[in-house]
Amino acid sequence: MTKLHEVFRQKKVFLPVIHPAHGEDGVFKAIDIALNAGAHGVFVINQGMDIDPLLNCSVKIKRIYPDLWLGVNLLGLSPVETLDYAHLFDGIWVDDCGVDNQLSEEELTVGGYRFLETKENWNGLYFGGTAFKTQRQITEQATLNAVAKRAGALTDIVTTSGRATGVAASEEKIKAMRAVLGPSVPIGIASGVTPENIEKYLNDADVFLVASGIEKSFGIFDKNKVEKLSNKIKEQNDKIT
């Protein structure tokens, strides 16, 4: 059983990503839509709100929704820097977990493994960006294989994306990463997932971090899209169990 499964007790996990562009009220409305649709938790990200207000908002979220699984992506901060705020959250997602096929093992020890040593007192889930949209594009299969293997040793959920925000990852890329990582390392997708394309990822990916695919406009969830996507993931979980 993976750490992901231990936390959520589900094979496939839906985590809507909230852009807090409409203030705290907008965040709370988005959370209500997500929870009513059956989402397993939410991520907040500092797009539309600076870091300090977002952290203050997160304290209120935990007070109002004490049982909510809450993750964060603090853009611009390294994994180790983000750990300063880990006590507020159940999960940390970074766009770049520090894995690159051009790095030596010594450099990885200084970078990626330093995070593992530092996070010993925090038991949350670490979503590490790998072959991610903000990183250099990987076109060689051997390089993708090597990067995925390294990320599997450094993160709880190897988290990838398409080439840009809102762009779906290729089905071939996700299948290739699954083949390299095997069944015991969870894979997350953090761009381009929609209610219309989710089926092609359900066999190989485990976690779906979704924002633009379920929004009416930036920071505002479309209730029907959230429900539709959540229902498709629930159907897959029902088949598995």
PDB file of N, CA and C in Angstrom, residues 57-123:
ATOM      1  N   CYS A  57      -5.119  32.692   5.001  1.00  0.00           N
ATOM      2  CA  CYS A  57      -6.366  32.064   4.557  1.00  0.00           C
ATOM      3  C   CYS A  57      -6.363  30.574   4.879  1.00  0.00           C
ATOM      4  N   SER A  58      -5.210  29.948   4.744  1.00  0.00           N
ATOM      5  CA  SER A  58      -5.114  28.508   5.007  1.00  0.00           C
ATOM      6  C   SER A  58      -5.389  28.181   6.471  1.00  0.00           C
ATOM      7  N   VAL A  59      -4.965  29.049   7.354  1.00  0.00           N
ATOM      8  CA  VAL A  59      -5.271  28.855   8.777  1.00  0.00           C
ATOM      9  C   VAL A  59      -6.787  28.868   8.985  1.00  0.00           C
ATOM     10  N   LYS A  60      -7.467  29.791   8.319  1.00  0.00           N
ATOM     11  CA  LYS A  60      -8.927  29.866   8.437  1.00  0.00           C
ATOM     12  C   LYS A  60      -9.592  28.630   7.806  1.00  0.00           C
ATOM     13  N   ILE A  61      -9.036  28.175   6.684  1.00  0.00           N
ATOM     14  CA  ILE A  61      -9.591  26.976   6.036  1.00  0.00           C
ATOM     15  C   ILE A  61      -9.567  25.808   7.001  1.00  0.00           C
ATOM     16  N   LYS A  62      -8.436  25.614   7.669  1.00  0.00           N
ATOM     17  CA  LYS A  62      -8.307  24.481   8.594  1.00  0.00           C
ATOM     18  C   LYS A  62      -9.229  24.634   9.806  1.00  0.00           C
ATOM     19  N   ARG A  63      -9.515  25.851  10.188  1.00  0.00           N
ATOM     20  CA  ARG A  63     -10.421  26.065  11.313  1.00  0.00           C
ATOM     21  C   ARG A  63     -11.871  25.779  10.917  1.00  0.00           C
ATOM     22  N   ILE A  64     -12.231  26.174   9.690  1.00  0.00           N
ATOM     23  CA  ILE A  64     -13.605  25.998   9.234  1.00  0.00           C
ATOM     24  C   ILE A  64     -13.858  24.581   8.730  1.00  0.00           C
ATOM     25  N   TYR A  65     -12.820  23.980   8.115  1.00  0.00           N
ATOM     26  CA  TYR A  65     -12.929  22.627   7.562  1.00  0.00           C
ATOM     27  C   TYR A  65     -11.850  21.740   8.201  1.00  0.00           C
ATOM     28  N   PRO A  66     -12.004  21.396   9.466  1.00  0.00           N
ATOM     29  CA  PRO A  66     -10.927  20.685  10.174  1.00  0.00           C
ATOM     30  C   PRO A  66     -10.584  19.323   9.600  1.00  0.00           C
ATOM     31  N   ASP A  67     -11.507  18.697   8.894  1.00  0.00           N
ATOM     32  CA  ASP A  67     -11.252  17.361   8.337  1.00  0.00           C
ATOM     33  C   ASP A  67     -10.809  17.401   6.872  1.00  0.00           C
ATOM     34  N   LEU A  68     -10.696  18.574   6.313  1.00  0.00           N
ATOM     35  CA  LEU A  68     -10.328  18.710   4.907  1.00  0.00           C
ATOM     36  C   LEU A  68      -8.846  18.427   4.700  1.00  0.00           C
ATOM     37  N   TRP A  69      -8.535  17.592   3.704  1.00  0.00           N
ATOM     38  CA  TRP A  69      -7.138  17.422   3.293  1.00  0.00           C
ATOM     39  C   TRP A  69      -6.764  18.645   2.469  1.00  0.00           C
ATOM     40  N   LEU A  70      -5.744  19.372   2.922  1.00  0.00           N
ATOM     41  CA  LEU A  70      -5.370  20.643   2.303  1.00  0.00           C
ATOM     42  C   LEU A  70      -3.913  20.618   1.875  1.00  0.00           C
ATOM     43  N   GLY A  71      -3.687  20.849   0.587  1.00  0.00           N
ATOM     44  CA  GLY A  71      -2.326  20.927   0.059  1.00  0.00           C
ATOM     45  C   GLY A  71      -2.027  22.322  -0.454  1.00  0.00           C
ATOM     46  N   VAL A  72      -0.750  22.590  -0.706  1.00  0.00           N
ATOM     47  CA  VAL A  72      -0.346  23.923  -1.167  1.00  0.00           C
ATOM     48  C   VAL A  72       0.768  23.818  -2.197  1.00  0.00           C
ATOM     49  N   ASN A  73       0.758  24.762  -3.126  1.00  0.00           N
ATOM     50  CA  ASN A  73       1.886  25.007  -4.018  1.00  0.00           C
ATOM     51  C   ASN A  73       2.258  26.471  -3.850  1.00  0.00           C
ATOM     52  N   LEU A  74       3.430  26.723  -3.277  1.00  0.00           N
ATOM     53  CA  LEU A  74       3.922  28.083  -3.091  1.00  0.00           C
ATOM     54  C   LEU A  74       4.944  28.356  -4.189  1.00  0.00           C
ATOM     55  N   LEU A  75       4.451  28.888  -5.289  1.00  0.00           N
ATOM     56  CA  LEU A  75       5.298  29.119  -6.451  1.00  0.00           C
ATOM     57  C   LEU A  75       6.456  30.043  -6.100  1.00  0.00           C
ATOM     58  N   GLY A  76       7.617  29.691  -6.579  1.00  0.00           N
ATOM     59  CA  GLY A  76       8.790  30.510  -6.323  1.00  0.00           C
ATOM     60  C   GLY A  76       9.624  30.040  -5.160  1.00  0.00           C
ATOM     61  N   LEU A  77       9.077  29.143  -4.336  1.00  0.00           N
ATOM     62  CA  LEU A  77       9.829  28.617  -3.201  1.00  0.00           C
ATOM     63  C   LEU A  77      10.331  27.211  -3.532  1.00  0.00           C
ATOM     64  N   SER A  78      11.516  26.898  -3.034  1.00  0.00           N
ATOM     65  CA  SER A  78      12.063  25.555  -3.206  1.00  0.00           C
ATOM     66  C   SER A  78      11.337  24.596  -2.277  1.00  0.00           C
ATOM     67  N   PRO A  79      11.492  23.285  -2.491  1.00  0.00           N
ATOM     68  CA  PRO A  79      10.888  22.332  -1.552  1.00  0.00           C
ATOM     69  C   PRO A  79      11.292  22.581  -0.111  1.00  0.00           C
ATOM     70  N   VAL A  80      12.567  22.828   0.134  1.00  0.00           N
ATOM     71  CA  VAL A  80      13.030  23.039   1.512  1.00  0.00           C
ATOM     72  C   VAL A  80      12.436  24.316   2.081  1.00  0.00           C
ATOM     73  N   GLU A  81      12.356  25.385   1.280  1.00  0.00           N
ATOM     74  CA  GLU A  81      11.753  26.635   1.752  1.00  0.00           C
ATOM     75  C   GLU A  81      10.270  26.445   2.058  1.00  0.00           C
ATOM     76  N   THR A  82       9.591  25.664   1.250  1.00  0.00           N
ATOM     77  CA  THR A  82       8.161  25.414   1.471  1.00  0.00           C
ATOM     78  C   THR A  82       7.926  24.683   2.786  1.00  0.00           C
ATOM     79  N   LEU A  83       8.883  23.875   3.190  1.00  0.00           N
ATOM     80  CA  LEU A  83       8.740  23.132   4.452  1.00  0.00           C
ATOM     81  C   LEU A  83       8.574  24.033   5.666  1.00  0.00           C
ATOM     82  N   ASP A  84       8.997  25.290   5.578  1.00  0.00           N
ATOM     83  CA  ASP A  84       8.800  26.222   6.686  1.00  0.00           C
ATOM     84  C   ASP A  84       7.317  26.389   7.016  1.00  0.00           C
ATOM     85  N   TYR A  85       6.460  26.096   6.032  1.00  0.00           N
ATOM     86  CA  TYR A  85       5.020  26.282   6.217  1.00  0.00           C
ATOM     87  C   TYR A  85       4.264  24.956   6.200  1.00  0.00           C
ATOM     88  N   ALA A  86       5.002  23.862   6.206  1.00  0.00           N
ATOM     89  CA  ALA A  86       4.385  22.543   6.055  1.00  0.00           C
ATOM     90  C   ALA A  86       3.397  22.232   7.168  1.00  0.00           C
ATOM     91  N   HIS A  87       3.629  22.790   8.365  1.00  0.00           N
ATOM     92  CA  HIS A  87       2.742  22.473   9.496  1.00  0.00           C
ATOM     93  C   HIS A  87       1.301  22.919   9.246  1.00  0.00           C
ATOM     94  N   LEU A  88       1.099  23.800   8.270  1.00  0.00           N
ATOM     95  CA  LEU A  88      -0.240  24.278   7.960  1.00  0.00           C
ATOM     96  C   LEU A  88      -0.979  23.368   6.985  1.00  0.00           C
ATOM     97  N   PHE A  89      -0.261  22.401   6.405  1.00  0.00           N
ATOM     98  CA  PHE A  89      -0.823  21.676   5.275  1.00  0.00           C
ATOM     99  C   PHE A  89      -0.617  20.170   5.406  1.00  0.00           C
ATOM    100  N   ASP A  90      -1.447  19.449   4.648  1.00  0.00           N
ATOM    101  CA  ASP A  90      -1.351  17.994   4.592  1.00  0.00           C
ATOM    102  C   ASP A  90      -0.529  17.530   3.391  1.00  0.00           C
ATOM    103  N   GLY A  91      -0.293  18.429   2.457  1.00  0.00           N
ATOM    104  CA  GLY A  91       0.484  18.088   1.281  1.00  0.00           C
ATOM    105  C   GLY A  91       1.218  19.289   0.732  1.00  0.00           C
ATOM    106  N   ILE A  92       2.369  19.045   0.145  1.00  0.00           N
ATOM    107  CA  ILE A  92       3.161  20.071  -0.528  1.00  0.00           C
ATOM    108  C   ILE A  92       3.374  19.635  -1.971  1.00  0.00           C
ATOM    109  N   TRP A  93       3.141  20.562  -2.885  1.00  0.00           N
ATOM    110  CA  TRP A  93       3.381  20.318  -4.306  1.00  0.00           C
ATOM    111  C   TRP A  93       4.349  21.375  -4.804  1.00  0.00           C
ATOM    112  N   VAL A  94       5.426  20.938  -5.434  1.00  0.00           N
ATOM    113  CA  VAL A  94       6.371  21.866  -6.055  1.00  0.00           C
ATOM    114  C   VAL A  94       6.466  21.544  -7.539  1.00  0.00           C
ATOM    115  N   ASP A  95       6.647  22.577  -8.352  1.00  0.00           N
ATOM    116  CA  ASP A  95       6.740  22.368  -9.797  1.00  0.00           C
ATOM    117  C   ASP A  95       8.045  21.699 -10.203  1.00  0.00           C
ATOM    118  N   ASP A  96       9.050  21.784  -9.355  1.00  0.00           N
ATOM    119  CA  ASP A  96      10.349  21.194  -9.688  1.00  0.00           C
ATOM    120  C   ASP A  96      10.937  20.570  -8.429  1.00  0.00           C
ATOM    121  N   CYS A  97      10.980  19.253  -8.391  1.00  0.00           N
ATOM    122  CA  CYS A  97      11.493  18.571  -7.196  1.00  0.00           C
ATOM    123  C   CYS A  97      13.018  18.456  -7.204  1.00  0.00           C
ATOM    124  N   GLY A  98      13.663  19.103  -8.176  1.00  0.00           N
ATOM    125  CA  GLY A  98      15.115  19.133  -8.185  1.00  0.00           C
ATOM    126  C   GLY A  98      15.763  17.973  -8.896  1.00  0.00           C
ATOM    127  N   VAL A  99      14.960  17.175  -9.594  1.00  0.00           N
ATOM    128  CA  VAL A  99      15.502  16.026 -10.308  1.00  0.00           C
ATOM    129  C   VAL A  99      15.762  16.437 -11.758  1.00  0.00           C
ATOM    130  N   ASP A 100      16.949  16.146 -12.216  1.00  0.00           N
ATOM    131  CA  ASP A 100      17.316  16.414 -13.599  1.00  0.00           C
ATOM    132  C   ASP A 100      18.353  15.389 -14.001  1.00  0.00           C
ATOM    133  N   ASN A 101      18.204  14.829 -15.160  1.00  0.00           N
ATOM    134  CA  ASN A 101      19.126  13.782 -15.577  1.00  0.00           C
ATOM    135  C   ASN A 101      20.557  14.280 -15.725  1.00  0.00           C
ATOM    136  N   GLN A 102      20.728  15.595 -15.792  1.00  0.00           N
ATOM    137  CA  GLN A 102      22.063  16.155 -15.935  1.00  0.00           C
ATOM    138  C   GLN A 102      22.757  16.345 -14.585  1.00  0.00           C
ATOM    139  N   LEU A 103      22.022  16.148 -13.493  1.00  0.00           N
ATOM    140  CA  LEU A 103      22.618  16.300 -12.163  1.00  0.00           C
ATOM    141  C   LEU A 103      23.331  15.013 -11.750  1.00  0.00           C
ATOM    142  N   SER A 104      24.441  15.177 -11.068  1.00  0.00           N
ATOM    143  CA  SER A 104      25.150  14.027 -10.527  1.00  0.00           C
ATOM    144  C   SER A 104      24.473  13.559  -9.253  1.00  0.00           C
ATOM    145  N   GLU A 105      24.802  12.368  -8.789  1.00  0.00           N
ATOM    146  CA  GLU A 105      24.260  11.874  -7.530  1.00  0.00           C
ATOM    147  C   GLU A 105      24.647  12.796  -6.378  1.00  0.00           C
ATOM    148  N   GLU A 106      25.849  13.362  -6.446  1.00  0.00           N
ATOM    149  CA  GLU A 106      26.290  14.283  -5.389  1.00  0.00           C
ATOM    150  C   GLU A 106      25.415  15.526  -5.361  1.00  0.00           C
ATOM    151  N   GLU A 107      25.083  16.055  -6.534  1.00  0.00           N
ATOM    152  CA  GLU A 107      24.223  17.232  -6.601  1.00  0.00           C
ATOM    153  C   GLU A 107      22.818  16.906  -6.110  1.00  0.00           C
ATOM    154  N   LEU A 108      22.327  15.716  -6.422  1.00  0.00           N
ATOM    155  CA  LEU A 108      21.022  15.306  -5.930  1.00  0.00           C
ATOM    156  C   LEU A 108      21.003  15.230  -4.408  1.00  0.00           C
ATOM    157  N   THR A 109      22.093  14.752  -3.829  1.00  0.00           N
ATOM    158  CA  THR A 109      22.182  14.651  -2.373  1.00  0.00           C
ATOM    159  C   THR A 109      22.072  16.031  -1.742  1.00  0.00           C
ATOM    160  N   VAL A 110      22.717  17.009  -2.373  1.00  0.00           N
ATOM    161  CA  VAL A 110      22.666  18.377  -1.854  1.00  0.00           C
ATOM    162  C   VAL A 110      21.272  18.962  -2.044  1.00  0.00           C
ATOM    163  N   GLY A 111      20.612  18.628  -3.163  1.00  0.00           N
ATOM    164  CA  GLY A 111      19.309  19.203  -3.479  1.00  0.00           C
ATOM    165  C   GLY A 111      18.153  18.359  -3.019  1.00  0.00           C
ATOM    166  N   GLY A 112      17.765  17.390  -3.840  1.00  0.00           N
ATOM    167  CA  GLY A 112      16.568  16.601  -3.563  1.00  0.00           C
ATOM    168  C   GLY A 112      16.608  15.856  -2.254  1.00  0.00           C
ATOM    169  N   TYR A 113      17.707  15.179  -1.963  1.00  0.00           N
ATOM    170  CA  TYR A 113      17.747  14.382  -0.748  1.00  0.00           C
ATOM    171  C   TYR A 113      17.777  15.246   0.503  1.00  0.00           C
ATOM    172  N   ARG A 114      18.251  16.477   0.361  1.00  0.00           N
ATOM    173  CA  ARG A 114      18.224  17.385   1.508  1.00  0.00           C
ATOM    174  C   ARG A 114      16.784  17.623   1.962  1.00  0.00           C
ATOM    175  N   PHE A 115      15.871  17.637   1.002  1.00  0.00           N
ATOM    176  CA  PHE A 115      14.467  17.802   1.356  1.00  0.00           C
ATOM    177  C   PHE A 115      13.996  16.631   2.206  1.00  0.00           C
ATOM    178  N   LEU A 116      14.322  15.415   1.803  1.00  0.00           N
ATOM    179  CA  LEU A 116      13.900  14.246   2.566  1.00  0.00           C
ATOM    180  C   LEU A 116      14.432  14.287   3.989  1.00  0.00           C
ATOM    181  N   GLU A 117      15.678  14.707   4.153  1.00  0.00           N
ATOM    182  CA  GLU A 117      16.260  14.804   5.489  1.00  0.00           C
ATOM    183  C   GLU A 117      15.553  15.876   6.311  1.00  0.00           C
ATOM    184  N   THR A 118      15.168  16.976   5.650  1.00  0.00           N
ATOM    185  CA  THR A 118      14.565  18.096   6.359  1.00  0.00           C
ATOM    186  C   THR A 118      13.118  17.812   6.747  1.00  0.00           C
ATOM    187  N   LYS A 119      12.419  16.991   5.963  1.00  0.00           N
ATOM    188  CA  LYS A 119      10.988  16.765   6.181  1.00  0.00           C
ATOM    189  C   LYS A 119      10.697  15.665   7.194  1.00  0.00           C
ATOM    190  N   GLU A 120      11.703  15.204   7.908  1.00  0.00           N
ATOM    191  CA  GLU A 120      11.501  14.081   8.824  1.00  0.00           C
ATOM    192  C   GLU A 120      10.414  14.348   9.854  1.00  0.00           C
ATOM    193  N   ASN A 121      10.232  15.600  10.248  1.00  0.00           N
ATOM    194  CA  ASN A 121       9.241  15.918  11.277  1.00  0.00           C
ATOM    195  C   ASN A 121       7.876  16.287  10.690  1.00  0.00           C
ATOM    196  N   TRP A 122       7.708  16.112   9.397  1.00  0.00           N
ATOM    197  CA  TRP A 122       6.434  16.392   8.728  1.00  0.00           C
ATOM    198  C   TRP A 122       6.015  15.150   7.973  1.00  0.00           C
ATOM    199  N   ASN A 123       4.810  14.704   8.199  1.00  0.00           N
ATOM    200  CA  ASN A 123       4.372  13.420   7.642  1.00  0.00           C
ATOM    201  C   ASN A 123       3.378  13.578   6.506  1.00  0.00           C
TER     202      ASN A 123
END
